């Protein structure tokens, strides 16, 4: 059953005919796909038969029926047309009528692709291929020309589904929400980097839920004003509470979070904190700095972490005071994960949960170079996200290691 209707089954005679055709093809060495293949021949037979039936309905009589003589409109030969199918290019004969009023439905006028080719274009685009590469791929594999404009028109059809996905209702509570950004080049007068932010939630049932994509604005794209708008949107879509939000130290984010959910704990990503620390240190000191800072983020408690930071400061403050200030300024967002055991710490102390998704998005972006508009960039990223989840729901179950983390939160 599909959508409440039963699909018609093949009759015994139809199945017997298919078996005979298959056996005949095998015995004669006929290949299944490609030019001259069995699937192409069957497609041609079925489509042409359907077109003749449509013309019969249009004219009101069958071919060679005496009722059609001197009855006004009538058949007027055929015209050749090549359509792209999943079995390859197929040349069909399309019947015509004298007054050109026949409008076929199975292969409409100017239609060059049968159902399925659009899905192929969408899939190739989601994998990061440019429109030029998709056009070349279809030319090479199927021997048919599909213009870049046509490919753009096909991919533009996902905009409605993207808008529906971006505005869909969300869960009332998320145990953890991860936020991160990737940089995208967009041509606005001149090519410039723009951040596009992704939010990923962990549901009470252990599923990951991609909450949405947001293009950052110039100037205050990382500030409280921007994040207040994004988080308010998430709340307006039904999320009344988030227990913990993990980020990479984005400016203004803690204030924005507390303005939307006053009890949400904001956790800074430890990996990003370490990377930023090395920016202030000479490369020759990296190994020693890493060794000396490790007792801070592996401490058993906040008090022990503070003692470790004091020791680190005594050794490095004169040479690298910026590192000390970095950790002191991030302290409130650094310490929350210390209240959990080591198994849970490894999950919530970094944005690694979202980095694997961002890696896929970066591959898609890198293949394109830059985008003409913000909308074109978001469309590319949306297609890449949907390729990770064939259901189109944006949800996926985590591995079992998340069960412990979820049990640590009191979700009611």
mmCIF file of N, CA and C in Angstrom, residues 84 112-113 117-140 142 144-159 368 376 379-380 383:
data_model
loop_
_atom_site.group_PDB
_atom_site.id
_atom_site.type_symbol
_atom_site.label_atom_id
_atom_site.label_comp_id
_atom_site.label_asym_id
_atom_site.label_seq_id
_atom_site.Cartn_x
_atom_site.Cartn_y
_atom_site.Cartn_z
ATOM 1 N N UNK A 84 15.674 11.588 -21.994
ATOM 2 C CA UNK A 84 16.634 10.988 -21.082
ATOM 3 C C UNK A 84 15.866 10.167 -20.059
ATOM 4 N N UNK A 112 12.175 16.745 -21.850
ATOM 5 C CA UNK A 112 13.280 15.929 -22.348
ATOM 6 C C UNK A 112 13.744 14.883 -21.346
ATOM 7 N N UNK A 113 13.105 14.832 -20.206
ATOM 8 C CA UNK A 113 13.520 13.892 -19.174
ATOM 9 C C UNK A 113 12.288 13.198 -18.613
ATOM 10 N N UNK A 117 15.107 11.433 -13.643
ATOM 11 C CA UNK A 117 16.277 12.200 -14.027
ATOM 12 C C UNK A 117 16.437 13.412 -13.114
ATOM 13 N N UNK A 118 15.301 14.040 -12.740
ATOM 14 C CA UNK A 118 15.373 15.160 -11.812
ATOM 15 C C UNK A 118 16.014 14.722 -10.499
ATOM 16 N N UNK A 119 15.656 13.528 -10.018
ATOM 17 C CA UNK A 119 16.245 13.016 -8.786
ATOM 18 C C UNK A 119 17.754 12.820 -8.944
ATOM 19 N N UNK A 120 18.166 12.409 -10.144
ATOM 20 C CA UNK A 120 19.583 12.223 -10.413
ATOM 21 C C UNK A 120 20.331 13.547 -10.336
ATOM 22 N N UNK A 121 19.749 14.576 -10.926
ATOM 23 C CA UNK A 121 20.373 15.902 -10.893
ATOM 24 C C UNK A 121 20.469 16.402 -9.457
ATOM 25 N N UNK A 122 19.393 16.225 -8.680
ATOM 26 C CA UNK A 122 19.396 16.645 -7.288
ATOM 27 C C UNK A 122 20.475 15.897 -6.509
ATOM 28 N N UNK A 123 20.596 14.591 -6.739
ATOM 29 C CA UNK A 123 21.582 13.779 -6.038
ATOM 30 C C UNK A 123 23.002 14.215 -6.369
ATOM 31 N N UNK A 124 23.271 14.453 -7.649
ATOM 32 C CA UNK A 124 24.614 14.888 -8.059
ATOM 33 C C UNK A 124 24.932 16.263 -7.480
ATOM 34 N N UNK A 125 23.954 17.143 -7.452
ATOM 35 C CA UNK A 125 24.155 18.465 -6.867
ATOM 36 C C UNK A 125 24.431 18.359 -5.381
ATOM 37 N N UNK A 126 23.735 17.454 -4.694
ATOM 38 C CA UNK A 126 23.933 17.265 -3.257
ATOM 39 C C UNK A 126 25.325 16.744 -2.948
ATOM 40 N N UNK A 127 25.925 16.023 -3.892
ATOM 41 C CA UNK A 127 27.273 15.498 -3.693
ATOM 42 C C UNK A 127 28.338 16.545 -3.982
ATOM 43 N N UNK A 128 27.913 17.762 -4.353
ATOM 44 C CA UNK A 128 28.863 18.848 -4.527
ATOM 45 C C UNK A 128 29.261 19.130 -5.955
ATOM 46 N N UNK A 129 28.706 18.417 -6.944
ATOM 47 C CA UNK A 129 29.060 18.682 -8.330
ATOM 48 C C UNK A 129 28.490 20.022 -8.775
ATOM 49 N N UNK A 130 29.268 20.758 -9.531
ATOM 50 C CA UNK A 130 28.770 22.010 -10.075
ATOM 51 C C UNK A 130 27.790 21.709 -11.200
ATOM 52 N N UNK A 131 27.035 22.734 -11.618
ATOM 53 C CA UNK A 131 26.070 22.524 -12.682
ATOM 54 C C UNK A 131 26.760 22.154 -13.982
ATOM 55 N N UNK A 132 27.933 22.719 -14.211
ATOM 56 C CA UNK A 132 28.699 22.357 -15.395
ATOM 57 C C UNK A 132 29.142 20.906 -15.360
ATOM 58 N N UNK A 133 29.543 20.420 -14.181
ATOM 59 C CA UNK A 133 29.965 19.026 -14.046
ATOM 60 C C UNK A 133 28.788 18.075 -14.208
ATOM 61 N N UNK A 134 27.626 18.464 -13.703
ATOM 62 C CA UNK A 134 26.430 17.628 -13.876
ATOM 63 C C UNK A 134 26.071 17.535 -15.354
ATOM 64 N N UNK A 135 26.125 18.672 -16.051
ATOM 65 C CA UNK A 135 25.816 18.686 -17.481
ATOM 66 C C UNK A 135 26.776 17.794 -18.242
ATOM 67 N N UNK A 136 28.071 17.871 -17.911
ATOM 68 C CA UNK A 136 29.062 17.039 -18.581
ATOM 69 C C UNK A 136 28.854 15.562 -18.265
ATOM 70 N N UNK A 137 28.455 15.264 -17.016
ATOM 71 C CA UNK A 137 28.208 13.878 -16.604
ATOM 72 C C UNK A 137 27.051 13.277 -17.408
ATOM 73 N N UNK A 138 25.967 14.010 -17.529
ATOM 74 C CA UNK A 138 24.814 13.510 -18.286
ATOM 75 C C UNK A 138 25.163 13.345 -19.763
ATOM 76 N N UNK A 139 26.002 14.237 -20.284
ATOM 77 C CA UNK A 139 26.416 14.129 -21.678
ATOM 78 C C UNK A 139 27.269 12.880 -21.888
ATOM 79 N N UNK A 140 28.186 12.639 -20.934
ATOM 80 C CA UNK A 140 29.102 11.509 -21.071
ATOM 81 C C UNK A 140 28.396 10.169 -20.877
ATOM 82 N N UNK A 142 24.879 9.554 -20.612
ATOM 83 C CA UNK A 142 23.608 9.344 -21.296
ATOM 84 C C UNK A 142 23.583 9.885 -22.718
ATOM 85 N N UNK A 144 23.220 12.884 -23.744
ATOM 86 C CA UNK A 144 22.186 13.906 -23.925
ATOM 87 C C UNK A 144 22.671 15.230 -23.338
ATOM 88 N N UNK A 145 22.307 16.313 -23.985
ATOM 89 C CA UNK A 145 22.706 17.631 -23.521
ATOM 90 C C UNK A 145 21.635 18.211 -22.595
ATOM 91 N N UNK A 146 22.060 18.595 -21.423
ATOM 92 C CA UNK A 146 21.186 19.264 -20.461
ATOM 93 C C UNK A 146 21.896 20.542 -20.051
ATOM 94 N N UNK A 147 21.307 21.672 -20.334
ATOM 95 C CA UNK A 147 21.978 22.951 -20.108
ATOM 96 C C UNK A 147 22.100 23.261 -18.626
ATOM 97 N N UNK A 148 23.030 24.163 -18.302
ATOM 98 C CA UNK A 148 23.186 24.600 -16.913
ATOM 99 C C UNK A 148 21.912 25.284 -16.425
ATOM 100 N N UNK A 149 21.238 25.998 -17.320
ATOM 101 C CA UNK A 149 19.993 26.674 -16.946
ATOM 102 C C UNK A 149 18.920 25.669 -16.547
ATOM 103 N N UNK A 150 18.858 24.556 -17.291
ATOM 104 C CA UNK A 150 17.881 23.512 -16.966
ATOM 105 C C UNK A 150 18.192 22.880 -15.616
ATOM 106 N N UNK A 151 19.474 22.638 -15.368
ATOM 107 C CA UNK A 151 19.879 22.048 -14.093
ATOM 108 C C UNK A 151 19.550 22.993 -12.946
ATOM 109 N N UNK A 152 19.772 24.289 -13.165
ATOM 110 C CA UNK A 152 19.417 25.277 -12.145
ATOM 111 C C UNK A 152 17.918 25.252 -11.871
ATOM 112 N N UNK A 153 17.118 25.151 -12.941
ATOM 113 C CA UNK A 153 15.666 25.109 -12.777
ATOM 114 C C UNK A 153 15.237 23.879 -11.979
ATOM 115 N N UNK A 154 15.921 22.740 -12.202
ATOM 116 C CA UNK A 154 15.591 21.507 -11.477
ATOM 117 C C UNK A 154 15.917 21.660 -10.000
ATOM 118 N N UNK A 155 17.140 22.149 -9.694
ATOM 119 C CA UNK A 155 17.537 22.264 -8.293
ATOM 120 C C UNK A 155 16.750 23.346 -7.569
ATOM 121 N N UNK A 156 16.262 24.345 -8.311
ATOM 122 C CA UNK A 156 15.470 25.399 -7.681
ATOM 123 C C UNK A 156 14.149 24.864 -7.123
ATOM 124 N N UNK A 157 13.731 23.696 -7.603
ATOM 125 C CA UNK A 157 12.465 23.136 -7.134
ATOM 126 C C UNK A 157 12.526 22.684 -5.683
ATOM 127 N N UNK A 158 13.755 22.592 -5.132
ATOM 128 C CA UNK A 158 13.862 22.177 -3.734
ATOM 129 C C UNK A 158 13.650 23.350 -2.779
ATOM 130 N N UNK A 159 13.537 24.571 -3.311
ATOM 131 C CA UNK A 159 13.433 25.736 -2.435
ATOM 132 C C UNK A 159 12.197 25.679 -1.542
ATOM 133 N N UNK A 368 32.088 24.170 -5.331
ATOM 134 C CA UNK A 368 31.438 25.282 -6.021
ATOM 135 C C UNK A 368 32.313 26.531 -6.111
ATOM 136 N N UNK A 376 21.534 30.796 -3.120
ATOM 137 C CA UNK A 376 22.194 29.704 -3.839
ATOM 138 C C UNK A 376 23.090 28.911 -2.896
ATOM 139 N N UNK A 379 20.862 26.764 -0.634
ATOM 140 C CA UNK A 379 20.299 25.644 -1.396
ATOM 141 C C UNK A 379 21.319 24.516 -1.503
ATOM 142 N N UNK A 380 22.564 24.859 -1.802
ATOM 143 C CA UNK A 380 23.623 23.855 -1.911
ATOM 144 C C UNK A 380 23.812 23.118 -0.588
ATOM 145 N N UNK A 383 20.822 20.747 0.192
ATOM 146 C CA UNK A 383 20.892 19.513 -0.589
ATOM 147 C C UNK A 383 21.931 18.557 0.004
#
